[in-house]
mmCIF file of C-alpha atoms in Angstrom:
data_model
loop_
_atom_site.group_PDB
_atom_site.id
_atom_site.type_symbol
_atom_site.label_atom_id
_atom_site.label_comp_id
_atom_site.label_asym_id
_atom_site.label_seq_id
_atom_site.Cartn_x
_atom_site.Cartn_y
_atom_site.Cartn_z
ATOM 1 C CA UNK A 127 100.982 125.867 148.226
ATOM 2 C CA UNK A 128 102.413 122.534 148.176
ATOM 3 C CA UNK A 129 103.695 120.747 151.692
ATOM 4 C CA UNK A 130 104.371 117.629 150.298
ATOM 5 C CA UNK A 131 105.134 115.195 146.903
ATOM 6 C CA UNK A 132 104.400 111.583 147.986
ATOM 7 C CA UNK A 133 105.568 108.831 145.787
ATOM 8 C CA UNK A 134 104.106 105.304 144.929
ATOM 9 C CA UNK A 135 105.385 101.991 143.255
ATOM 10 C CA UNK A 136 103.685 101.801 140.177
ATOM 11 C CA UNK A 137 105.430 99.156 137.964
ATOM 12 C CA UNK A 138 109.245 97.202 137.925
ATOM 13 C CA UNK A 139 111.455 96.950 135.584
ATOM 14 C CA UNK A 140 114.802 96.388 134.265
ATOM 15 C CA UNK A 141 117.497 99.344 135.942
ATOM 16 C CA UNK A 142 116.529 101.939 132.952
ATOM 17 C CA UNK A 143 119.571 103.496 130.898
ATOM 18 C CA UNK A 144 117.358 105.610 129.275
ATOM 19 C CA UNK A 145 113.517 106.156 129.039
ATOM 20 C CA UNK A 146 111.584 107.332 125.927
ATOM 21 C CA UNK A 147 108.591 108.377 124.906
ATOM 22 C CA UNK A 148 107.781 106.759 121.355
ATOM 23 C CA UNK A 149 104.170 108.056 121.278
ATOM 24 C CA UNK A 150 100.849 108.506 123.107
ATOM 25 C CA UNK A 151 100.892 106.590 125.896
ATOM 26 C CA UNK A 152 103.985 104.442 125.038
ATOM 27 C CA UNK A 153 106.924 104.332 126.792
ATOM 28 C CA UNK A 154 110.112 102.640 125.951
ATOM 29 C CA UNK A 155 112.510 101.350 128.778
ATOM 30 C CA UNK A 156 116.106 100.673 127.556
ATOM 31 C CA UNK A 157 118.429 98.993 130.034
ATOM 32 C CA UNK A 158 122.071 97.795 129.806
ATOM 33 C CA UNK A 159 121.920 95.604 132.586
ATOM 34 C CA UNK A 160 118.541 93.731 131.564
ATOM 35 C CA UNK A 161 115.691 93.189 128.826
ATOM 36 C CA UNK A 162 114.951 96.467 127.849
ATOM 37 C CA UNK A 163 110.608 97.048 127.666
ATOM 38 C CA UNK A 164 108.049 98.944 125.173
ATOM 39 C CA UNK A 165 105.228 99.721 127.915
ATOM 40 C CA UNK A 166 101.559 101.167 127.623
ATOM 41 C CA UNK A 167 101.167 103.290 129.932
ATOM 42 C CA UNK A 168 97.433 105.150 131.206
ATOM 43 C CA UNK A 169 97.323 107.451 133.729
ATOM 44 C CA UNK A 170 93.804 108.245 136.174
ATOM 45 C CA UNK A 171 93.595 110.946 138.330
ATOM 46 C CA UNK A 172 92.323 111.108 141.594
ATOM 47 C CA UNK A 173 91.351 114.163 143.713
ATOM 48 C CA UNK A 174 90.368 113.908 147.592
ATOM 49 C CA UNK A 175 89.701 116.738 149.639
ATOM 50 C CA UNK A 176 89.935 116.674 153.269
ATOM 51 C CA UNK A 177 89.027 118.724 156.169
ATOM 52 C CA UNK A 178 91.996 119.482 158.937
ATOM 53 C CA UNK A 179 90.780 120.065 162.649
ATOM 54 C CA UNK A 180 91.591 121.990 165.094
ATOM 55 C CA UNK A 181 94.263 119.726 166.393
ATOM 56 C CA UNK A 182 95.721 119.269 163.554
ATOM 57 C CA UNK A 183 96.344 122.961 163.402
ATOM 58 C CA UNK A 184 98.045 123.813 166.113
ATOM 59 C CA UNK A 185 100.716 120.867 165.943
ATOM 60 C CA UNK A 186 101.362 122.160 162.451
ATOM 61 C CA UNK A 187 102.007 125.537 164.067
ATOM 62 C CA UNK A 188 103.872 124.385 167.083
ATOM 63 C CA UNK A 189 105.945 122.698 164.896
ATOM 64 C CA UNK A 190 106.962 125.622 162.703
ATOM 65 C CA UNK A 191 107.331 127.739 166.258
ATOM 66 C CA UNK A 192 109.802 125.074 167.872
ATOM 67 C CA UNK A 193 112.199 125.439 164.732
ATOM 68 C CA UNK A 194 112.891 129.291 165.547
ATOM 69 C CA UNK A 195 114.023 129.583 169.329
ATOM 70 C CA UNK A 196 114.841 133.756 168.929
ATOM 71 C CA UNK A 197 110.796 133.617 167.525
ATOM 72 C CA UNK A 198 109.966 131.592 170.368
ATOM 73 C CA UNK A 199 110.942 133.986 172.996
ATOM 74 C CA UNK A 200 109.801 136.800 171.373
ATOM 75 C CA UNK A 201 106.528 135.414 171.428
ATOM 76 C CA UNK A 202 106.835 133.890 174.376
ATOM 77 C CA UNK A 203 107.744 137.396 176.037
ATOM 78 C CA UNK A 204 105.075 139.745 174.584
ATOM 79 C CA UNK A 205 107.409 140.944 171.876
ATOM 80 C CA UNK A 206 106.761 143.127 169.032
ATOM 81 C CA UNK A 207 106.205 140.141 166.776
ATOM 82 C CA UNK A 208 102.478 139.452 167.582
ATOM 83 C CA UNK A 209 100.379 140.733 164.514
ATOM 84 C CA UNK A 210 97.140 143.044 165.258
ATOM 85 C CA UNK A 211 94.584 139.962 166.488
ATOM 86 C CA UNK A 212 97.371 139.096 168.813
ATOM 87 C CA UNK A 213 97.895 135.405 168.108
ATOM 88 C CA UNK A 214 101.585 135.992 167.487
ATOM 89 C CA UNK A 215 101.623 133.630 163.929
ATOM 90 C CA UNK A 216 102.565 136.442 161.818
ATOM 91 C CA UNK A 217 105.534 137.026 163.865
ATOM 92 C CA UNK A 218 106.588 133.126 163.285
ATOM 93 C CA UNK A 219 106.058 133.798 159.619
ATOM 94 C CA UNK A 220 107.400 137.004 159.401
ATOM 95 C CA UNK A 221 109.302 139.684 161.085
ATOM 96 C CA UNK A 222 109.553 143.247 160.856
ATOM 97 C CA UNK A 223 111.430 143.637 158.015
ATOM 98 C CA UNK A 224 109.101 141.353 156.571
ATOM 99 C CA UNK A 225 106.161 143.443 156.797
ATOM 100 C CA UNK A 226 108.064 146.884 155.794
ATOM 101 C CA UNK A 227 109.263 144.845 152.766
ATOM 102 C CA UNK A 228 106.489 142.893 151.299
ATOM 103 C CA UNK A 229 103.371 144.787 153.159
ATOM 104 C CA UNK A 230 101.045 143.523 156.241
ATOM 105 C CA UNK A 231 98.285 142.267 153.256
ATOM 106 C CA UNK A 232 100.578 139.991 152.121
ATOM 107 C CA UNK A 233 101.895 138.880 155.316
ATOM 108 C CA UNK A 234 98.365 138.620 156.734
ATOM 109 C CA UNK A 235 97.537 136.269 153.427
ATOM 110 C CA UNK A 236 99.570 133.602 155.145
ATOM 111 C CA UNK A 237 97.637 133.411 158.540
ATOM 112 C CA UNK A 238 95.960 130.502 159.626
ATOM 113 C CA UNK A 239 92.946 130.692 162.073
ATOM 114 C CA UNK A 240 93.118 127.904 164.335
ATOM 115 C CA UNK A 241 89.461 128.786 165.407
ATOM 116 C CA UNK A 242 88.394 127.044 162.036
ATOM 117 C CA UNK A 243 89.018 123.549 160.547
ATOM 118 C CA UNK A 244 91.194 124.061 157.661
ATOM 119 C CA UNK A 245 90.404 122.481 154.149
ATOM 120 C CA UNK A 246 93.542 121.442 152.341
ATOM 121 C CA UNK A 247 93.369 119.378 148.903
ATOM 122 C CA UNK A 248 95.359 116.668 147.537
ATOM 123 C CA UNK A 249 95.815 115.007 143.540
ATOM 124 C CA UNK A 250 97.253 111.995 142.940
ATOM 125 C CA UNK A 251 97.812 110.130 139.373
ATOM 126 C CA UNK A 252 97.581 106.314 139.491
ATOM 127 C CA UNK A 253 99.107 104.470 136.341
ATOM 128 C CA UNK A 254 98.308 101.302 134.802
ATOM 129 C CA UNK A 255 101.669 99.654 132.661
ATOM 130 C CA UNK A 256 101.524 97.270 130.384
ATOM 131 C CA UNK A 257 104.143 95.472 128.616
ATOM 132 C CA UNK A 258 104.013 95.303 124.524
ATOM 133 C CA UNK A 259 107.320 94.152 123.901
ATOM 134 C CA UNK A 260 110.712 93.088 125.198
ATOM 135 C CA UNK A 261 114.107 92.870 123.899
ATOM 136 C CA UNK A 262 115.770 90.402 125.417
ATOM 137 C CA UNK A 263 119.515 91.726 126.783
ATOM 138 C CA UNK A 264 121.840 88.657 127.326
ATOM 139 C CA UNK A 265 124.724 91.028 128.573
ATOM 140 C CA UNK A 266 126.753 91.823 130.762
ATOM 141 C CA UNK A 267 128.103 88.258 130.455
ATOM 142 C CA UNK A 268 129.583 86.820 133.916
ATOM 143 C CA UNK A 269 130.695 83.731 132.575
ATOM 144 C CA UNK A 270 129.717 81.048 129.457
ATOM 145 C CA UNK A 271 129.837 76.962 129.580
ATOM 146 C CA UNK A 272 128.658 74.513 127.246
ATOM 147 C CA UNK A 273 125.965 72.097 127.767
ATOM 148 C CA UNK A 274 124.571 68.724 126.666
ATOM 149 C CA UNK A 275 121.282 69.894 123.578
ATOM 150 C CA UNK A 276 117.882 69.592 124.257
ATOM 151 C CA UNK A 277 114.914 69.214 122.282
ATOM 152 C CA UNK A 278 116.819 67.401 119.352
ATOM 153 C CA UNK A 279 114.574 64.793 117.157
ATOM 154 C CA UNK A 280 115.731 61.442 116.756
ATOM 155 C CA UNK A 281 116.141 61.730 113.050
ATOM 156 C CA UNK A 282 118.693 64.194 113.539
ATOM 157 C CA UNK A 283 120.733 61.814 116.519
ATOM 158 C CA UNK A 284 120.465 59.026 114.239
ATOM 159 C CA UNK A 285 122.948 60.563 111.237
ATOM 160 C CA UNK A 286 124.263 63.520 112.767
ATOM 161 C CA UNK A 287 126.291 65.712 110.837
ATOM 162 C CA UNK A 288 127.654 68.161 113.734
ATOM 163 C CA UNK A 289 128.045 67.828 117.361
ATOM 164 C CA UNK A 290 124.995 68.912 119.124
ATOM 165 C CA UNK A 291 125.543 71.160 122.032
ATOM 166 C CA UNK A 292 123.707 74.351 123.520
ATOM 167 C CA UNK A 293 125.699 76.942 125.353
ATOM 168 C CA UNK A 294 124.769 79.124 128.499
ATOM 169 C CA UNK A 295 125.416 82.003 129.925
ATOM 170 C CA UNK A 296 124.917 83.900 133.169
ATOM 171 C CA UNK A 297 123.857 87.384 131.737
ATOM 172 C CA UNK A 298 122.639 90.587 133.812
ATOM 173 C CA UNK A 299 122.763 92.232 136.961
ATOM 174 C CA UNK A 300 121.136 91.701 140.568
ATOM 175 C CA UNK A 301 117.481 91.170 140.185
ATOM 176 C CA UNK A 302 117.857 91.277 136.169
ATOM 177 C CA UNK A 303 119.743 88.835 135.764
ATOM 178 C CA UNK A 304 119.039 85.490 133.993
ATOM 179 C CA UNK A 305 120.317 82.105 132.699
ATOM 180 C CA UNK A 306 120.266 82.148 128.655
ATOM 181 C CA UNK A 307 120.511 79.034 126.452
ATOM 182 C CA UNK A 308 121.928 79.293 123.292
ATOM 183 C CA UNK A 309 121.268 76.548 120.137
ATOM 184 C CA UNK A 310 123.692 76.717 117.816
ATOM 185 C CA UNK A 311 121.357 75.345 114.541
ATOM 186 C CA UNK A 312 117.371 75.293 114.487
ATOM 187 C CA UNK A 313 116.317 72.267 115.475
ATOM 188 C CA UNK A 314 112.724 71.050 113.938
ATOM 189 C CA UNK A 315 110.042 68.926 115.182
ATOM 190 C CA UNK A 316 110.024 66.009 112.426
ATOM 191 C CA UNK A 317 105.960 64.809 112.184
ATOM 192 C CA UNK A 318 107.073 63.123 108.664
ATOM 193 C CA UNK A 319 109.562 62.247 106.652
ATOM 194 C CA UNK A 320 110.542 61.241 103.428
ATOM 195 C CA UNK A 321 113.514 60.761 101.147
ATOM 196 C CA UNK A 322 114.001 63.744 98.034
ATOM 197 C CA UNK A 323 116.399 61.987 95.493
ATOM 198 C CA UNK A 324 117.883 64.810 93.268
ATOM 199 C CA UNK A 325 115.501 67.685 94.052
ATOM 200 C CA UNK A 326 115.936 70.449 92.411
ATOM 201 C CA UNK A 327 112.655 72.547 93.655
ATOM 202 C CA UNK A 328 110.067 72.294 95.944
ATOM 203 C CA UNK A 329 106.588 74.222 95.888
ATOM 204 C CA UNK A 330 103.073 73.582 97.443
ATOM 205 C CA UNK A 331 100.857 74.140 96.000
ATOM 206 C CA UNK A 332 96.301 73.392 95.876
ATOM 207 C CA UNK A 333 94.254 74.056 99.337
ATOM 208 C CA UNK A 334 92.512 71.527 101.259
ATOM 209 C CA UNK A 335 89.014 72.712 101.096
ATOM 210 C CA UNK A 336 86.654 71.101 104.075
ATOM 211 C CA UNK A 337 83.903 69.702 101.148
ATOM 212 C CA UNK A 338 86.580 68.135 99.272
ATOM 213 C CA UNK A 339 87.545 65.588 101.631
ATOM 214 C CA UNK A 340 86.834 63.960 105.065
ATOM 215 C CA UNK A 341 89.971 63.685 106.100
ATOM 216 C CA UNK A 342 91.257 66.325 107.232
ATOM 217 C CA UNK A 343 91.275 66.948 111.288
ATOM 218 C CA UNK A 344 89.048 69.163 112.392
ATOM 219 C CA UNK A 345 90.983 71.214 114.788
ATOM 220 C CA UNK A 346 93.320 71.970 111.656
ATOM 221 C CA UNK A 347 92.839 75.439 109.496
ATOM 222 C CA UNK A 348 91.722 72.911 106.525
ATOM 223 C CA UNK A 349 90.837 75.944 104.724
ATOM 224 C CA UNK A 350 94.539 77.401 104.582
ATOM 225 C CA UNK A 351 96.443 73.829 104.507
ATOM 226 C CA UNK A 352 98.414 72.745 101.399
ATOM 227 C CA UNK A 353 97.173 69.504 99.433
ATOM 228 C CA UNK A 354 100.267 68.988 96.804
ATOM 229 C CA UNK A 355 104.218 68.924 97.153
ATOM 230 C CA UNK A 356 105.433 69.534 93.733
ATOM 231 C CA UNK A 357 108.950 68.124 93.352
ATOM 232 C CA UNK A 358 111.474 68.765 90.172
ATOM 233 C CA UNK A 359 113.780 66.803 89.193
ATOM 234 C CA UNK A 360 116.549 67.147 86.300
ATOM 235 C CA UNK A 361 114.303 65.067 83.682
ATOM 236 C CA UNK A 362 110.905 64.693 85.496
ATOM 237 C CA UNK A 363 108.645 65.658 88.867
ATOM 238 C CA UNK A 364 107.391 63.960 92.056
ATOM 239 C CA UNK A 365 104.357 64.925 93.890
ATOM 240 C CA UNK A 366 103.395 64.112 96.805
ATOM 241 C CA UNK A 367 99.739 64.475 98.469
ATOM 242 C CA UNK A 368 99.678 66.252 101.999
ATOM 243 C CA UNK A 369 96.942 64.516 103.991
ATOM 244 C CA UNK A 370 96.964 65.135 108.039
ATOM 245 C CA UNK A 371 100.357 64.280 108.531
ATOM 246 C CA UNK A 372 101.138 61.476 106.414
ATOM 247 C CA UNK A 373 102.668 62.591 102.613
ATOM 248 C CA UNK A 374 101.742 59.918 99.945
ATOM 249 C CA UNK A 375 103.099 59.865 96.328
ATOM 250 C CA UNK A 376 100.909 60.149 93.393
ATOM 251 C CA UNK A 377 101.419 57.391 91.417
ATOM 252 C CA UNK A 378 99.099 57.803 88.508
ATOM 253 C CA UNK A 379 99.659 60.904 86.448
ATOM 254 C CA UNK A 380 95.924 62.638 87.184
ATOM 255 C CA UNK A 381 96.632 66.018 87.913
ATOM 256 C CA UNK A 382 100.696 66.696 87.310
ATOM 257 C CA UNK A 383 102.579 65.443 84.639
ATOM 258 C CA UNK A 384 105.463 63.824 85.796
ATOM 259 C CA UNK A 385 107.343 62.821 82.714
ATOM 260 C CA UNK A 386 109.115 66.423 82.530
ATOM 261 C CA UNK A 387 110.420 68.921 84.927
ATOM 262 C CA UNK A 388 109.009 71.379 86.215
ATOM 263 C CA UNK A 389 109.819 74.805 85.583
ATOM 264 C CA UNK A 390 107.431 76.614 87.785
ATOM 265 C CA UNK A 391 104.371 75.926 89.811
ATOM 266 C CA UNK A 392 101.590 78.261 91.225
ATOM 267 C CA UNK A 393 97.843 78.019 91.872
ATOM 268 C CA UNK A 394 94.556 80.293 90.905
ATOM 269 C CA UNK A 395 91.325 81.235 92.554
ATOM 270 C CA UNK A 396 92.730 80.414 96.638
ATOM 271 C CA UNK A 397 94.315 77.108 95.374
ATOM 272 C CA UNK A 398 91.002 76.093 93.504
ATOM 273 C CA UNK A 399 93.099 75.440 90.176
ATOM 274 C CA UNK A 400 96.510 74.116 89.996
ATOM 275 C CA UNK A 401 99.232 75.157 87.283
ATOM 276 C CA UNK A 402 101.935 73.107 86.455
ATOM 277 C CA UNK A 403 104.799 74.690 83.657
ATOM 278 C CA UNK A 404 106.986 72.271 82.258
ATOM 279 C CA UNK A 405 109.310 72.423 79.132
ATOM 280 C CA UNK A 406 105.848 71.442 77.243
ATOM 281 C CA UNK A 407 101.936 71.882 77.103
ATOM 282 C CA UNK A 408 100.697 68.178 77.708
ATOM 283 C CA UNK A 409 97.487 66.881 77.905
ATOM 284 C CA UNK A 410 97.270 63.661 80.040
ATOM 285 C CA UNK A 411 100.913 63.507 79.680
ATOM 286 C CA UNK A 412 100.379 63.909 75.784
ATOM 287 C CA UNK A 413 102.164 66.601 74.149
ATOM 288 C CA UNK A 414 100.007 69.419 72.723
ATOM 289 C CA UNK A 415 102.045 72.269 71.844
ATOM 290 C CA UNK A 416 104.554 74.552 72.550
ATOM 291 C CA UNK A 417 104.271 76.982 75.130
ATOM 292 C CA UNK A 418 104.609 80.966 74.334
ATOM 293 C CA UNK A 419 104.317 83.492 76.930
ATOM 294 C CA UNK A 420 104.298 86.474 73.908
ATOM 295 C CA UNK A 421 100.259 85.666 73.828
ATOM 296 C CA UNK A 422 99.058 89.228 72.418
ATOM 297 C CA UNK A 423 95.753 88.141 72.461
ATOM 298 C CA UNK A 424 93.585 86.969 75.204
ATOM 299 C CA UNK A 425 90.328 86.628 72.843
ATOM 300 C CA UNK A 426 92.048 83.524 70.784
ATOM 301 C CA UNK A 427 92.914 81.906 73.587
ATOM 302 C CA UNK A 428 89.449 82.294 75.132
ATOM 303 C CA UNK A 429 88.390 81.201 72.010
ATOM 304 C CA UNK A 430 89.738 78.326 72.696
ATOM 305 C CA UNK A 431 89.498 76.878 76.245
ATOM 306 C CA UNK A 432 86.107 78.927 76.215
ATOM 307 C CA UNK A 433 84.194 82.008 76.509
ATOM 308 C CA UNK A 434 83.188 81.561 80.156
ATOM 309 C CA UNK A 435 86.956 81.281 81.598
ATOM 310 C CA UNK A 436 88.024 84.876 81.086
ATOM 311 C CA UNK A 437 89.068 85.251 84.367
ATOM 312 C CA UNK A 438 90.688 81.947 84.608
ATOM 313 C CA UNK A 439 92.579 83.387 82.056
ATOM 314 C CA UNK A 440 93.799 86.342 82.529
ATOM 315 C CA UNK A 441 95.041 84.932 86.071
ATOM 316 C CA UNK A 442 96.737 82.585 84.040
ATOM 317 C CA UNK A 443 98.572 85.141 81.446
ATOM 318 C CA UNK A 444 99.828 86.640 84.635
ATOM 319 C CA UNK A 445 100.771 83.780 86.775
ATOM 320 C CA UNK A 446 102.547 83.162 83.094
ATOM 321 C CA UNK A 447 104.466 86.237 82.894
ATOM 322 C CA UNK A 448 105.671 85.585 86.796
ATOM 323 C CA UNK A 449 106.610 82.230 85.792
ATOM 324 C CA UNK A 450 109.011 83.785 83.412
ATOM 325 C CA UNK A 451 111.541 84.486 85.215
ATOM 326 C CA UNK A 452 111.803 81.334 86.313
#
């Protein structure tokens, strides 16, 4: 029988609009009047047992007596109330009609024996949130105002284009609500910088590799970090050499040729090899031969740069046929 449902603060959030389970033990929290919440939720149970003395007992019954003043004087006066042992708790429980109705077994199943500390059992749940994700709810607006920008980088203050403002807002309700910023443009952290005459494309392309040079920082993913900056132009190509944060021009024609455009740049074997496609094969800036994507077959041109480069080439056939539709 259950005498009682006690509730605890678990977690706060945003005043709920609706609340939905998405799937085991996740729990999303939408709100109109704050950030709305994905939550992961785990639940413990808890069982205590605990033994009820005599004292205990009789107040609990004295208070159930007190609530029924015809009961009380019945019992009070010897009435016809008093079940067969004579401790009058049936009557308090039950009358007459009672008994005729549901039987005296059933009515006796309810009585509690004072002489005897009672046992009575209580389960609890405690949960554990934690929050995955949040949408972020900048409504209901109260009011809006523009403000001076923040975080801009000089560059950008030197030859502005626009105006640079932020605007903010005074979104939410009571103990959701908030002050929101707003940036009307992205505004990027400029490390370095150089002028781009008539680009037409950009691509990066080569890794840094951490035996290939010394120079690279140590704190930085030198494995994942680009090494070139291929730039075309309408009659030739630029690259530049990523190194830290500096970018330095290649002025010598080593590994690019820069006397054409480019059409297309890529890279094999995690940046290992480099490929360049301009309107011509060139060797040391030296035309070769035209360039045909409609190779049928791979063996010639094995043949040629070598038996042990199959894989080389075949990478290259495909990063070929990509660079197609270029």
């Amino acid at each position: 029988m259950v005498q009682g449902i006690r509730l605890t603060k678990a977690f706060e959030a945003s005043i709920p609009c609706c609340l939905t389970v998405c799937s085991h033990n996740f729990l999303f929290v939408g709100s109109r009047l704050g950030d709305s919440k994905l939550l992961r939720f785990s639940a413990v149970e808890k069982r205590r047992n605990s033994m009820s003395s005599e004292i205990g007992a009789s107040q609990l019954i004295n208070d159930a007596i007190i609530t029924n003043n015809d009961i009380i004087n019945n019992v009070a006066g010897g009435g016809s109330h008093a079940d067969e042992n004579g401790n009058g708790l049936a009557a308090v429980l039950f009358d007459e009609d009672d008994i005729h109705l549901y039987g005296k077994e059933f009515c006796n199943s309810f009585h509690i024996d004072e002489s005897k500390p009672q046992c009575s059992s209580s389960s609890g749940r405690n949960y554990h949130f934690e929050v995955v994700d949040s949408v972020t709810n900048i409504g209901p607006c109260k009011w809006l105002r523009t403000c001076s920008a923040s975080f801009v980088s000089d560059a950008f203050l030197h030859r502005p284009r626009d105006i640079f403002f932020d605007m903010m807002t005074v979104s939410g309700h009571g103990k959701d609500s908030a002050l929101c910023f707003f940036h009307s443009s992205i505004r990027p952290q400029i490390i370095a910088s150089t002028i781009l005459d008539e680009a037409l494309q950009i691509w990066t392309v080569g890794r840094h590799h951490q035996h290939q040079s010394n120079n690279i920082d140590a704190n930085s993913t030198g494995n994942v970090a680009h090494r070139f900056l291929v730039i075309a132009r309408e009659r030739s190509s630029a690259v530049l050499e990523l190194v830290n944060e500096n970018m330095v021009e290649l002025d010598t024609p080593l590994l690019f040729s820069q006397t054409e455009t480019t059409v297309a740049a890529g890279e094999l074997a995690d940046g290992s090899v480099v490929v360049q496609r301009t309107t011509i094969i060139t060797n040391n800036s030296n035309k070769v031969e035209p360039l045909y994507l409609s190779v049928q077959d791979k063996t010639d041109l094995a043949r040629k740069l070598g038996t042990s480069r199959y894989q080389i080439i075949d990478d290259l056939i495909e990063l070929c046929r990509t660079m197609s539709h270029y």
